[in-house]
PDB file of C-alpha atoms in Angstrom:
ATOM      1  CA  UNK Z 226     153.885 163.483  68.256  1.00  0.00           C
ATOM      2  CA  UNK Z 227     156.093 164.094  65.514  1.00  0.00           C
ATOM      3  CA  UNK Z 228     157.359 161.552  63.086  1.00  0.00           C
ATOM      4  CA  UNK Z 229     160.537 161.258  64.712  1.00  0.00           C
ATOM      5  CA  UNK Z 230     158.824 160.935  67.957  1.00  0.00           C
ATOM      6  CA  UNK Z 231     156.630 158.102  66.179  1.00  0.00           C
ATOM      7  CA  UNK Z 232     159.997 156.250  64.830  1.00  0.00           C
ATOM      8  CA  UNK Z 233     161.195 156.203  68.243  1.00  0.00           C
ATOM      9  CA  UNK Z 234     158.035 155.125  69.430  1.00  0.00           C
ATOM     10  CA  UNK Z 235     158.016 152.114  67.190  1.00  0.00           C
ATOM     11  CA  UNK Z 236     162.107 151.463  67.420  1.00  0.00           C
ATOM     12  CA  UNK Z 237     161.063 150.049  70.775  1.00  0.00           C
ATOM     13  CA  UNK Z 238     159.317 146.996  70.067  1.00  0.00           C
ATOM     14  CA  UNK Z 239     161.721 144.309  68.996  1.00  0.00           C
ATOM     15  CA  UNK Z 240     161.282 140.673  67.326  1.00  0.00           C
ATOM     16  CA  UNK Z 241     163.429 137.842  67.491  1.00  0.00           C
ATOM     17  CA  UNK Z 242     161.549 136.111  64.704  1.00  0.00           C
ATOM     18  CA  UNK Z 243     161.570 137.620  61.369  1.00  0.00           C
ATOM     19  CA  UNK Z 244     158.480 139.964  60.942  1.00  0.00           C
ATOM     20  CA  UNK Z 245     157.230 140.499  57.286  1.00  0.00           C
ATOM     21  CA  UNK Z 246     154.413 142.750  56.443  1.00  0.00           C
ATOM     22  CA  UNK Z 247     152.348 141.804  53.562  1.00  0.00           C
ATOM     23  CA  UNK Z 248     149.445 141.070  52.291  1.00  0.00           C
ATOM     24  CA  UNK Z 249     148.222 137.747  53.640  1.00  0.00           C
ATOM     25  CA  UNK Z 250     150.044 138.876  57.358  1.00  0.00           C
ATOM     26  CA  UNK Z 251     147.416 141.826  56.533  1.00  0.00           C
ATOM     27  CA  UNK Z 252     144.817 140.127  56.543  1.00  0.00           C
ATOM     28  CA  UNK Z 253     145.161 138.373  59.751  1.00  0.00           C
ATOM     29  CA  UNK Z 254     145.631 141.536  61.686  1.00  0.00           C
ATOM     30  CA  UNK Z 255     142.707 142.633  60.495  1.00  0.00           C
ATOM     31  CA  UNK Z 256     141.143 139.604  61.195  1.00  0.00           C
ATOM     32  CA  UNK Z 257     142.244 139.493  64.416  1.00  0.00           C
ATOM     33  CA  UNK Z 258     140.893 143.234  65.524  1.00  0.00           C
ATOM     34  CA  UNK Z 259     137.580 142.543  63.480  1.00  0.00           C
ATOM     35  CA  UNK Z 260     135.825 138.852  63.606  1.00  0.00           C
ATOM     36  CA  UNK Z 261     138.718 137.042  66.057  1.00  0.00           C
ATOM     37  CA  UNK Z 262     139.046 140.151  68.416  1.00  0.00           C
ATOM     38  CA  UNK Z 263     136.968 138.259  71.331  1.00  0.00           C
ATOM     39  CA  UNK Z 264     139.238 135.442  70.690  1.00  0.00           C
ATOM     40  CA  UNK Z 265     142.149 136.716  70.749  1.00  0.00           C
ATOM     41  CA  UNK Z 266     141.591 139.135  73.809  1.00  0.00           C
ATOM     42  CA  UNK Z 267     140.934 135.763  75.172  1.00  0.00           C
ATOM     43  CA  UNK Z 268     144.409 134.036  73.853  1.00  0.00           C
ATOM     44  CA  UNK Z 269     146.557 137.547  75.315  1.00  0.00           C
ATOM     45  CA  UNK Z 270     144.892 137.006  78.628  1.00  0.00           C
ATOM     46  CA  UNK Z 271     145.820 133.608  78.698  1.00  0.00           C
ATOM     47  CA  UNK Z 272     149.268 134.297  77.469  1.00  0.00           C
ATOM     48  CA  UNK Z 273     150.339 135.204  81.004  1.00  0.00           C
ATOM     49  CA  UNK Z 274     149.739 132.307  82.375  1.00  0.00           C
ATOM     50  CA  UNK Z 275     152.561 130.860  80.241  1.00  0.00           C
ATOM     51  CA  UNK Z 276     154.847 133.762  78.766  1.00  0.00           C
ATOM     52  CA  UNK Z 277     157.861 133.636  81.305  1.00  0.00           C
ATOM     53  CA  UNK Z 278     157.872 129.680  81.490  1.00  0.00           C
ATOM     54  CA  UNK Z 279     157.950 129.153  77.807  1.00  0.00           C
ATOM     55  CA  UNK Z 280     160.465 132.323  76.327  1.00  0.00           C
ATOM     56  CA  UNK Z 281     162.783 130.849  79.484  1.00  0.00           C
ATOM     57  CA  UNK Z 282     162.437 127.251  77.636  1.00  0.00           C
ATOM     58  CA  UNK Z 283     163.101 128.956  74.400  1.00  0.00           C
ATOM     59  CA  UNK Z 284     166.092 131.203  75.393  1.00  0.00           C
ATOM     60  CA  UNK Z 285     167.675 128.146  76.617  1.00  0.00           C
ATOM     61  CA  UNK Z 286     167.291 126.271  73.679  1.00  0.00           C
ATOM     62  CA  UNK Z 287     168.930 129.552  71.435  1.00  0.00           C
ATOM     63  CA  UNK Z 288     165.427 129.862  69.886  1.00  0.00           C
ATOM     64  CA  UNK Z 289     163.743 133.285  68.956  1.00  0.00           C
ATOM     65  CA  UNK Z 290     161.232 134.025  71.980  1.00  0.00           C
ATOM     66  CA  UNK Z 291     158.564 135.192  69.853  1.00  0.00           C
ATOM     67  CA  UNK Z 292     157.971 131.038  68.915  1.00  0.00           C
ATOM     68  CA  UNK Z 293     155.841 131.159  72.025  1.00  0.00           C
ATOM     69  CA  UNK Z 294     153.077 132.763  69.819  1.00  0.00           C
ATOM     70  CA  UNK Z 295     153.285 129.582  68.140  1.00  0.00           C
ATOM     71  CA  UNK Z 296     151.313 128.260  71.195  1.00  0.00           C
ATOM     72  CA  UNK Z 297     149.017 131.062  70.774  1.00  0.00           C
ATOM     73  CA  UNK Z 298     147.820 130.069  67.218  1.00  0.00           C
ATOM     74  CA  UNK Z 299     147.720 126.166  67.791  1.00  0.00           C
ATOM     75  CA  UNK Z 300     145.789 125.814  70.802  1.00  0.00           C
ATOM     76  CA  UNK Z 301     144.954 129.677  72.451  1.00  0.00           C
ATOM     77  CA  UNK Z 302     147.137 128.856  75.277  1.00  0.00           C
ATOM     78  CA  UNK Z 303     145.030 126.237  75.882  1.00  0.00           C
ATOM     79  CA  UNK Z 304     146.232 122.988  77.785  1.00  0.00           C
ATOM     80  CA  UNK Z 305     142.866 121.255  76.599  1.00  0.00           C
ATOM     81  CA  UNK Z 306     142.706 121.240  73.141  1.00  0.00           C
ATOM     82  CA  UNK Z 307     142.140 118.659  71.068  1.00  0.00           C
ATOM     83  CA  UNK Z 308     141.884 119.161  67.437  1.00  0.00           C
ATOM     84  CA  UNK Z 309     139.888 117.048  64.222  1.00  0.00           C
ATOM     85  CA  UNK Z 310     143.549 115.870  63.639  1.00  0.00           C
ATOM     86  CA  UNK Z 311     143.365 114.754  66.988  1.00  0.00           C
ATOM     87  CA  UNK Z 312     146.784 117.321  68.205  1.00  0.00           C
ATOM     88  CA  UNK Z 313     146.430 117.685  71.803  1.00  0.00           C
ATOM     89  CA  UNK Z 314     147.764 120.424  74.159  1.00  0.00           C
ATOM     90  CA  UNK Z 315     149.297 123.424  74.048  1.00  0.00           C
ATOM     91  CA  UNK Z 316     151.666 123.057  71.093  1.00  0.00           C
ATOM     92  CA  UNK Z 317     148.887 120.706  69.561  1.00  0.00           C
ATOM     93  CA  UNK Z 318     151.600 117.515  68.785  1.00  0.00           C
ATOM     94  CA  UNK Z 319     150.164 114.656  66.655  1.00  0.00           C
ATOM     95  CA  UNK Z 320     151.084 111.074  69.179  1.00  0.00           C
ATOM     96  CA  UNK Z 321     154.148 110.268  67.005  1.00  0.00           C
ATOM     97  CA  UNK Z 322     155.694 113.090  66.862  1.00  0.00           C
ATOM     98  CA  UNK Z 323     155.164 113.786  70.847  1.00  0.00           C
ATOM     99  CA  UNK Z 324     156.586 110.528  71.548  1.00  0.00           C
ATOM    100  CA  UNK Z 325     159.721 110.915  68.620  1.00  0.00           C
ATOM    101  CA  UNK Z 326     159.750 113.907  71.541  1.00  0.00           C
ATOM    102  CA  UNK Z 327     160.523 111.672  74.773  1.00  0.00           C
ATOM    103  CA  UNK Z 328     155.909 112.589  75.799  1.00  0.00           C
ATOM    104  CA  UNK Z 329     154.140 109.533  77.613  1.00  0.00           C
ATOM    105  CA  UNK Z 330     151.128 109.346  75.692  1.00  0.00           C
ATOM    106  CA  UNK Z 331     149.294 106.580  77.241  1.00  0.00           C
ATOM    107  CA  UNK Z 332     145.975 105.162  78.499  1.00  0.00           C
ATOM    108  CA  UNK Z 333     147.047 106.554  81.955  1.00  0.00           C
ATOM    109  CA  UNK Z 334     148.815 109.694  80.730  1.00  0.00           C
ATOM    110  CA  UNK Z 335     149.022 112.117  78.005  1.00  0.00           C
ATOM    111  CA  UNK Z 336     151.957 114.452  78.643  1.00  0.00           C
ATOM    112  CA  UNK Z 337     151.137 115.931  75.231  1.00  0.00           C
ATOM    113  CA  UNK Z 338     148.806 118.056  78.059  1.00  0.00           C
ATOM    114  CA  UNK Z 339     151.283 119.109  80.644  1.00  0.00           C
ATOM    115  CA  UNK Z 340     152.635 122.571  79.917  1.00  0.00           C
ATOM    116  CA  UNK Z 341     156.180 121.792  80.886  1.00  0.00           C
ATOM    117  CA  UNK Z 342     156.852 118.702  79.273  1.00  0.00           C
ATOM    118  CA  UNK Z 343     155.156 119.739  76.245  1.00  0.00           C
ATOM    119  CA  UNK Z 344     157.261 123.159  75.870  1.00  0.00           C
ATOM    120  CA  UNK Z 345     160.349 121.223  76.241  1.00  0.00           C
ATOM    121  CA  UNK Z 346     159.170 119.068  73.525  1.00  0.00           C
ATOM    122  CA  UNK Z 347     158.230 121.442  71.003  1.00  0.00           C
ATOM    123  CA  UNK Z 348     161.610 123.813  71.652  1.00  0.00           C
ATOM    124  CA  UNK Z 349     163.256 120.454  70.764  1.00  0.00           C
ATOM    125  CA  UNK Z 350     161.333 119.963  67.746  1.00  0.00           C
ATOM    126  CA  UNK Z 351     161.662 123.009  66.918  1.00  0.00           C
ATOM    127  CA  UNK Z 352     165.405 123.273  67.278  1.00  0.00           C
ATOM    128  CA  UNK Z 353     165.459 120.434  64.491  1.00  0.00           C
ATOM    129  CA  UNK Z 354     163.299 121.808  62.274  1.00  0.00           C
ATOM    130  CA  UNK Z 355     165.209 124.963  61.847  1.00  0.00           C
ATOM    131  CA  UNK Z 356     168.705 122.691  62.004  1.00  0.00           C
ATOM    132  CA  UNK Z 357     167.272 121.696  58.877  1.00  0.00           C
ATOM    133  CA  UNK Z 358     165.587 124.417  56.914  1.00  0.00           C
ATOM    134  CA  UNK Z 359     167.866 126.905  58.414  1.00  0.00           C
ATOM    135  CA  UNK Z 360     164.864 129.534  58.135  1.00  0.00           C
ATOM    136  CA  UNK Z 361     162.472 130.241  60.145  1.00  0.00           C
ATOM    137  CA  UNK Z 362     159.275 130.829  58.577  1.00  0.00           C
ATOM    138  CA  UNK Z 363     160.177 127.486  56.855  1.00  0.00           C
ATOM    139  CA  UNK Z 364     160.618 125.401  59.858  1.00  0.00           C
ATOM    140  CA  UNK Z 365     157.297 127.142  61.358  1.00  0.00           C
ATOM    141  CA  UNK Z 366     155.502 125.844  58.159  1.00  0.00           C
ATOM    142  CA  UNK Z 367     157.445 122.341  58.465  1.00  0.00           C
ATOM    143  CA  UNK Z 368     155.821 122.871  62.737  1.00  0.00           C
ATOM    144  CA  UNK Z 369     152.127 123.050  60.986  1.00  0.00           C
ATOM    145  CA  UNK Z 370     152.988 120.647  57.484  1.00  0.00           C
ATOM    146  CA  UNK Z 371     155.700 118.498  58.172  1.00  0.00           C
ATOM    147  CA  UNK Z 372     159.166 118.673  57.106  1.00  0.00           C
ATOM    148  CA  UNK Z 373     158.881 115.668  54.640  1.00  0.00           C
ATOM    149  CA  UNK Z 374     155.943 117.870  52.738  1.00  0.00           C
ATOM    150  CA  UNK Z 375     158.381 121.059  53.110  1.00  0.00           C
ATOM    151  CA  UNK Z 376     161.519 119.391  51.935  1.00  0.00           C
ATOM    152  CA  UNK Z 377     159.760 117.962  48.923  1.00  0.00           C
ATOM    153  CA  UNK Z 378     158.148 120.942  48.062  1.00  0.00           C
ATOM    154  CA  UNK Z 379     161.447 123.144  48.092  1.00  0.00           C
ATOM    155  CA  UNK Z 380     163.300 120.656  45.740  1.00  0.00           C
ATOM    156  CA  UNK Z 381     160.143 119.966  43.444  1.00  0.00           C
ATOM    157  CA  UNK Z 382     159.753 123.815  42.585  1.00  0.00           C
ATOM    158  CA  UNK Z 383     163.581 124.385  43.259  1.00  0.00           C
ATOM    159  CA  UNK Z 384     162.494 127.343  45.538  1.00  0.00           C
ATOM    160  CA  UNK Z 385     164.348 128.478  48.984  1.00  0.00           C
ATOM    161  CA  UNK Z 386     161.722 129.985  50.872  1.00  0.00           C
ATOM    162  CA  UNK Z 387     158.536 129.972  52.215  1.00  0.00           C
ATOM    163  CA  UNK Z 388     156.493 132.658  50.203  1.00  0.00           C
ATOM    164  CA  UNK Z 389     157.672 131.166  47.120  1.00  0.00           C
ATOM    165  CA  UNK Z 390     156.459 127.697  47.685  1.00  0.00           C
ATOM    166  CA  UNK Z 391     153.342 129.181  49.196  1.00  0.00           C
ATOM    167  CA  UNK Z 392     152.677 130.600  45.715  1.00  0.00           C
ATOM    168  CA  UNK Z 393     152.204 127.123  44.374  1.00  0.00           C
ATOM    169  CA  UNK Z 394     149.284 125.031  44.691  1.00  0.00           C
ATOM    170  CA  UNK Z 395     151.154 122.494  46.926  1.00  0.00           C
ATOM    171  CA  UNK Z 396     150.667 123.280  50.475  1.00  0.00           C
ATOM    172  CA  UNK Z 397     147.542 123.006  52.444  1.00  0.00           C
ATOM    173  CA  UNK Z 398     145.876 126.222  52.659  1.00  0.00           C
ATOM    174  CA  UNK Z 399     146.475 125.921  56.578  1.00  0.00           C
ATOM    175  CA  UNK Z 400     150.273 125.533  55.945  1.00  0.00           C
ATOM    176  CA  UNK Z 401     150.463 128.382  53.645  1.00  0.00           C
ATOM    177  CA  UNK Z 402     148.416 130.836  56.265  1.00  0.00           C
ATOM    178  CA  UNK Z 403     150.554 129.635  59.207  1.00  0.00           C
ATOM    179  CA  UNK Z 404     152.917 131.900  58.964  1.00  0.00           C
ATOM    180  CA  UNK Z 405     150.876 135.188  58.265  1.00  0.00           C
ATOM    181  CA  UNK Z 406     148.930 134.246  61.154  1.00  0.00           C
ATOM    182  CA  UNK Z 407     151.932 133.892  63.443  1.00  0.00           C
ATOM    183  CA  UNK Z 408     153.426 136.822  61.912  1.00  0.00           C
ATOM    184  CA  UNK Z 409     150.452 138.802  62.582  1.00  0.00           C
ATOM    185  CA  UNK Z 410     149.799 137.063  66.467  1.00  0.00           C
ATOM    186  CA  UNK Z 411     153.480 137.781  67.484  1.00  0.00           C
ATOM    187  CA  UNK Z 412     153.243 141.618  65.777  1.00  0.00           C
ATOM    188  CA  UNK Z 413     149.526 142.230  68.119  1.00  0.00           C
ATOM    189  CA  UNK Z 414     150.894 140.862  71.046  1.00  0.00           C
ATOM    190  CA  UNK Z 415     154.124 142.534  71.527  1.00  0.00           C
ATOM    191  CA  UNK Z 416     151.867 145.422  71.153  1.00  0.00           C
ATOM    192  CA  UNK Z 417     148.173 145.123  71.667  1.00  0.00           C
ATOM    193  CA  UNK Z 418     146.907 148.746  72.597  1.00  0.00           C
ATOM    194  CA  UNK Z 419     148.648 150.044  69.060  1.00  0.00           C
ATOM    195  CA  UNK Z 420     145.836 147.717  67.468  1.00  0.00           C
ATOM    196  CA  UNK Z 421     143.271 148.069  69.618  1.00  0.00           C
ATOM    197  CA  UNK Z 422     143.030 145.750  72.859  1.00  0.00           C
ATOM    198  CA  UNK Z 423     143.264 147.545  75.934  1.00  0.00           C
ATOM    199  CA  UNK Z 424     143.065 146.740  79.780  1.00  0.00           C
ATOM    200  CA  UNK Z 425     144.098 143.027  78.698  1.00  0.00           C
ATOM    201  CA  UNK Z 426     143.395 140.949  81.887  1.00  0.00           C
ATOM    202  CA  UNK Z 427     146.277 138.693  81.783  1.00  0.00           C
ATOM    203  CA  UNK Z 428     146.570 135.483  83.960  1.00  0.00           C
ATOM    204  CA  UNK Z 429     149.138 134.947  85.875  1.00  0.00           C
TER     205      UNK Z 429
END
């Protein structure tokens, strides 16, 4: 096709959470198509399974849709998981933060596992976080960091956003590739066969 063919082409795919391309978003894409690319075939086939449910939850709490990638790069769509840090479910929430969220977490019951609840929960949290930070890539990394180690960090270097505090040696090095990697998730899977996956089996 010609260029202007190819501008219309990619005119067509629109985000509702700010997309950056740079370096460190880069290198998760090609992360993603090289070493991760089993995984992550995995995590867009498993996407289906939750995709209408969660942008629904999302539109109706005036957040950008795209957040459900979120879910993609905490837990691979994945009710199950349980991380070191012990973060269970889907949106992987710590026990005090799901119950600050209204989840049973219990002997009997851990609603930190049941995809509704749980989506509810983290479009609330969510909500908050950017209430406060008014930016999204800095309420993503306050999602991963928490907004105490965000808030402290902004004032100590006297920066404003999220690449600039990333430059200092302050943040985990988790927090400061959270947003890259969600940045690159949310750019793949809006568009997989332009980087590579094809015939994607997703669930439904």
């Amino acid at each position: 096709p010609t260029s202007s063919d190819e501008n219309i082409m990619e005119e067509e795919i629109l985000y509702d959470f700010p997309v950056v391309h740079n370096k460190q978003v880069e290198m998760y894409l090609n992360l993603f198509q090289g070493k991760q690319r089993k995984q992550f075939t995995k995590w867009l086939a498993r996407s289906g399974k939750y995709a209408r449910f969660m942008k629904n939850q999302l539109a109706i709490n005036d957040l950008p849709k795209d957040l459900m990638y979120l879910s993609m790069i905490e837990s691979g769509f994945n009710q199950r998981a349980y991380s070191r840090a012990r973060a269970v479910g889907l949106w992987q929430f710590m026990s005090a933060t799901g119950k600050q969220y209204n989840l049973r977490i219990d002997n009997y019951i851990d609603e930190r596992r049941d995809a509704e609840k749980s989506t509810k929960a983290a479009a609330a949290y969510l909500s908050d976080l950017y209430a406060e930070f008014k930016d999204w890539h800095l309420a993503v990394a306050a999602y991963n960091g928490g907004p105490g180690k965000i808030r402290k960090g902004l004032k100590k270097y006297k920066v404003d956003n999220f690449w600039d505090l990333a430059q200092h040696k302050y943040l985990r090095l988790e927090t400061k590739r959270y947003v890259p990697k969600l940045i690159a998730a949310i750019i793949i899977s809006k568009d997989p066969e332009k980087y590579g996956f094809y015939n994607i089996d997703y669930q439904e």
